[in-house]
PDB file of C-alpha atoms in Angstrom:
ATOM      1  CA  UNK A  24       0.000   0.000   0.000  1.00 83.00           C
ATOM      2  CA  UNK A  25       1.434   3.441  -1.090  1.00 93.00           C
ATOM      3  CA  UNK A  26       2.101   6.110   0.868  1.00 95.00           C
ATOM      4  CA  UNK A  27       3.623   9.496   1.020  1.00 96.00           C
ATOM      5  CA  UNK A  28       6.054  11.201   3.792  1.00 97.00           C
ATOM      6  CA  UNK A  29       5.929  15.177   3.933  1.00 96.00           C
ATOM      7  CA  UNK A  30       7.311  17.789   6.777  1.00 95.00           C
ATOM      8  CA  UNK A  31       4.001  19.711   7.551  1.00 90.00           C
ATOM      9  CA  UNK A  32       3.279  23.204   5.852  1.00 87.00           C
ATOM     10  CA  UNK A  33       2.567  26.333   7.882  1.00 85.00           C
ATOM     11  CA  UNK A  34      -0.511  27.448   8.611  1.00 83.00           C
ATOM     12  CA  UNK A  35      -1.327  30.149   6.357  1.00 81.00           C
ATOM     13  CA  UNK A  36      -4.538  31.271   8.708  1.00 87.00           C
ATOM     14  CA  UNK A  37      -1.729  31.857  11.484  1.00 84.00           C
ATOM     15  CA  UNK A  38       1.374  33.488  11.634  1.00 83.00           C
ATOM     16  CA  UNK A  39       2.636  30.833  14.329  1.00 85.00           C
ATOM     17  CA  UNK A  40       4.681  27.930  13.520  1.00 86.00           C
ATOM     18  CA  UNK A  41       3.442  25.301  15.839  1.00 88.00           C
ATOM     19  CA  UNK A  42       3.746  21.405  14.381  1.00 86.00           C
ATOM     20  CA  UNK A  43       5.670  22.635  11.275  1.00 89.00           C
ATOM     21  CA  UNK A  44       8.741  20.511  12.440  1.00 90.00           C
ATOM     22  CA  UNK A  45       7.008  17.090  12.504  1.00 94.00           C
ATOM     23  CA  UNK A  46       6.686  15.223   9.477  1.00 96.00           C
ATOM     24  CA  UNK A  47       3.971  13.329   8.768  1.00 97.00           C
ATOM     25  CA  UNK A  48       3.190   9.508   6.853  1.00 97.00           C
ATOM     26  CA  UNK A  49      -0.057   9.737   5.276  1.00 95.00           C
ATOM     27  CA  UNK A  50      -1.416   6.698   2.861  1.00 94.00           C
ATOM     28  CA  UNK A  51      -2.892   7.091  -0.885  1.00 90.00           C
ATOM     29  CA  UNK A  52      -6.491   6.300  -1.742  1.00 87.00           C
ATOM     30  CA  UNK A  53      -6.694   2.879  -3.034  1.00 85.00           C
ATOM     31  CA  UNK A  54     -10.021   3.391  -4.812  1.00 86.00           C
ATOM     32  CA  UNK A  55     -11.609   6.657  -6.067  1.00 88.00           C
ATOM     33  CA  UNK A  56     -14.550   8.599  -3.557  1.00 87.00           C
ATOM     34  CA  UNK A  57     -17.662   8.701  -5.036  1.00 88.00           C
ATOM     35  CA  UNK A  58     -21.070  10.655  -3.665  1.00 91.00           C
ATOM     36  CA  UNK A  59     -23.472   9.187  -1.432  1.00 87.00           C
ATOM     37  CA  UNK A  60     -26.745   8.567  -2.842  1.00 88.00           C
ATOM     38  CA  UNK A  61     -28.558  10.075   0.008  1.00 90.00           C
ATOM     39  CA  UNK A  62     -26.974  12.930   1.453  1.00 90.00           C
ATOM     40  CA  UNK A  63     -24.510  13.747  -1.532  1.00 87.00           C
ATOM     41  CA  UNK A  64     -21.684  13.249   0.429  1.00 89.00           C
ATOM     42  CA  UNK A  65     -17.979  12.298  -1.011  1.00 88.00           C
ATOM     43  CA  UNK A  66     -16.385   9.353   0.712  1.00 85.00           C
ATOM     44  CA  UNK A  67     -15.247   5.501  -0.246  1.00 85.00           C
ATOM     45  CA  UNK A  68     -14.865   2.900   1.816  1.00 84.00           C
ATOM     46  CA  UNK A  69     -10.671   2.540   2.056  1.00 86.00           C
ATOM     47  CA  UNK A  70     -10.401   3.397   5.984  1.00 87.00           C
ATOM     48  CA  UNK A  71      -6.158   3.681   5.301  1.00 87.00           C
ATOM     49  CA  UNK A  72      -6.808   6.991   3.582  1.00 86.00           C
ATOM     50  CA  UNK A  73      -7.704   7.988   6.929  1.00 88.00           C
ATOM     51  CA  UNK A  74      -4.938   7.181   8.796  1.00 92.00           C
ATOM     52  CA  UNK A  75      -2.034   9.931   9.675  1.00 94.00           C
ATOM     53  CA  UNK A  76       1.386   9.098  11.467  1.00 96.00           C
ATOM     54  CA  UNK A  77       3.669  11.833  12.908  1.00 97.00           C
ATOM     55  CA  UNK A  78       7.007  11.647  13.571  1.00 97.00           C
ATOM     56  CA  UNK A  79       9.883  13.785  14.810  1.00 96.00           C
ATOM     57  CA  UNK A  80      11.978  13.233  11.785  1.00 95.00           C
ATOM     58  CA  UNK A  81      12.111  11.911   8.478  1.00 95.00           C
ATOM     59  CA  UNK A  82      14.434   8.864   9.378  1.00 96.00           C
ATOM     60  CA  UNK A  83      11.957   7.330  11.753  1.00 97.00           C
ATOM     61  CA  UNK A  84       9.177   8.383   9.554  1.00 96.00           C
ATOM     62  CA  UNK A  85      11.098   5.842   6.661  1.00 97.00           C
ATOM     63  CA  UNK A  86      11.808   3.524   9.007  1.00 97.00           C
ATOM     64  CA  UNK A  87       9.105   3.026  10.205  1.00 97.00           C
ATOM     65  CA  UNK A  88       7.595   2.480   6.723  1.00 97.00           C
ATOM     66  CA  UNK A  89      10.430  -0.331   5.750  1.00 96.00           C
ATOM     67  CA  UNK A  90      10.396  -1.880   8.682  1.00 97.00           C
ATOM     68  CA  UNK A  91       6.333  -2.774   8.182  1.00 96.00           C
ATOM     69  CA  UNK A  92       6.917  -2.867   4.589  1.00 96.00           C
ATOM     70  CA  UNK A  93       5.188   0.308   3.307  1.00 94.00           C
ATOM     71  CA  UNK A  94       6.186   1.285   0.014  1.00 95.00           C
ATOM     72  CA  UNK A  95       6.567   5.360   0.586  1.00 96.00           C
ATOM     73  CA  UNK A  96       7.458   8.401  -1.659  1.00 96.00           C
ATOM     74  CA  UNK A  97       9.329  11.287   0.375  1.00 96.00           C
ATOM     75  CA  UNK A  98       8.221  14.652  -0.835  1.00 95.00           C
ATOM     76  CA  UNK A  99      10.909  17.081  -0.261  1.00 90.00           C
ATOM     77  CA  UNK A 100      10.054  20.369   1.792  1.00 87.00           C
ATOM     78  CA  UNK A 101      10.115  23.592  -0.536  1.00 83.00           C
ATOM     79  CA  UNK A 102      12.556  26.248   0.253  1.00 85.00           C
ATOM     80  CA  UNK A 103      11.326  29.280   2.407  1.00 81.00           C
ATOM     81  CA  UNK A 104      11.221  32.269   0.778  1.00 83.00           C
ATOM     82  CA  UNK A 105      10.472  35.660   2.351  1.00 82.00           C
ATOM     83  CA  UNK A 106       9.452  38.566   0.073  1.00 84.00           C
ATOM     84  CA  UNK A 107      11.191  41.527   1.897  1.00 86.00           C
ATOM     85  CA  UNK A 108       8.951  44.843   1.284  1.00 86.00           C
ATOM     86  CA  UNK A 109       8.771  48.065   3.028  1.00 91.00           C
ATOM     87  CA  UNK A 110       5.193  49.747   3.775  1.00 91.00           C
ATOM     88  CA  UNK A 111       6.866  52.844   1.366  1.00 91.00           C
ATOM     89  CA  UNK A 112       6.466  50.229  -1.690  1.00 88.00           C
ATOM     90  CA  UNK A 113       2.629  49.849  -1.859  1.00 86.00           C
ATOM     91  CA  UNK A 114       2.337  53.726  -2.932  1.00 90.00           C
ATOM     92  CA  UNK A 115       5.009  53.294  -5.543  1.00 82.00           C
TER      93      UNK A 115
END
């Protein structure tokens, strides 16, 4: 069963930076959602999809999926970039 290892984003409601060092194993759908006939609600019955492991690191987050032989993809985090602006530049 696929799965997918990522370092948590920040919040972009906040300005904090709470939980944005754990990282976090998360599985792939195994079939696709579809609406319930009743309420019109999305869902599918895979329960894995559900599921959400942290972890301190990403070594013990990819250890832990080898050692119970979970095929996972790391997704590197994208570089932090900070637009520096002065209050001046939004008359310019």
């Amino acid at each position: 069963m696929p799965a997918r290892i990522y370092q948590r984003p920040k919040n972009a409601m906040q300005s904090g930076k709470a939980r944005t060092d754990q990282w976090v194993l998360e599985f792939e759908q195994s079939e696709a959602r579809r609406a319930d006939p009743l309420m019109g609600w999305t869902g599918s019955g895979d329960t894995q999809a559900q599921v959400q492991l942290t972890f301190p690191s990403k070594a013990e987050a990819q250890a832990y999926a080898e050692k119970y032989g979970i095929t996972a993809r790391v997704h590197a985090t994208p570089p932090k970039t900070l637009k520096i602006q002065a209050y001046a530049d939004n008359f310019r």
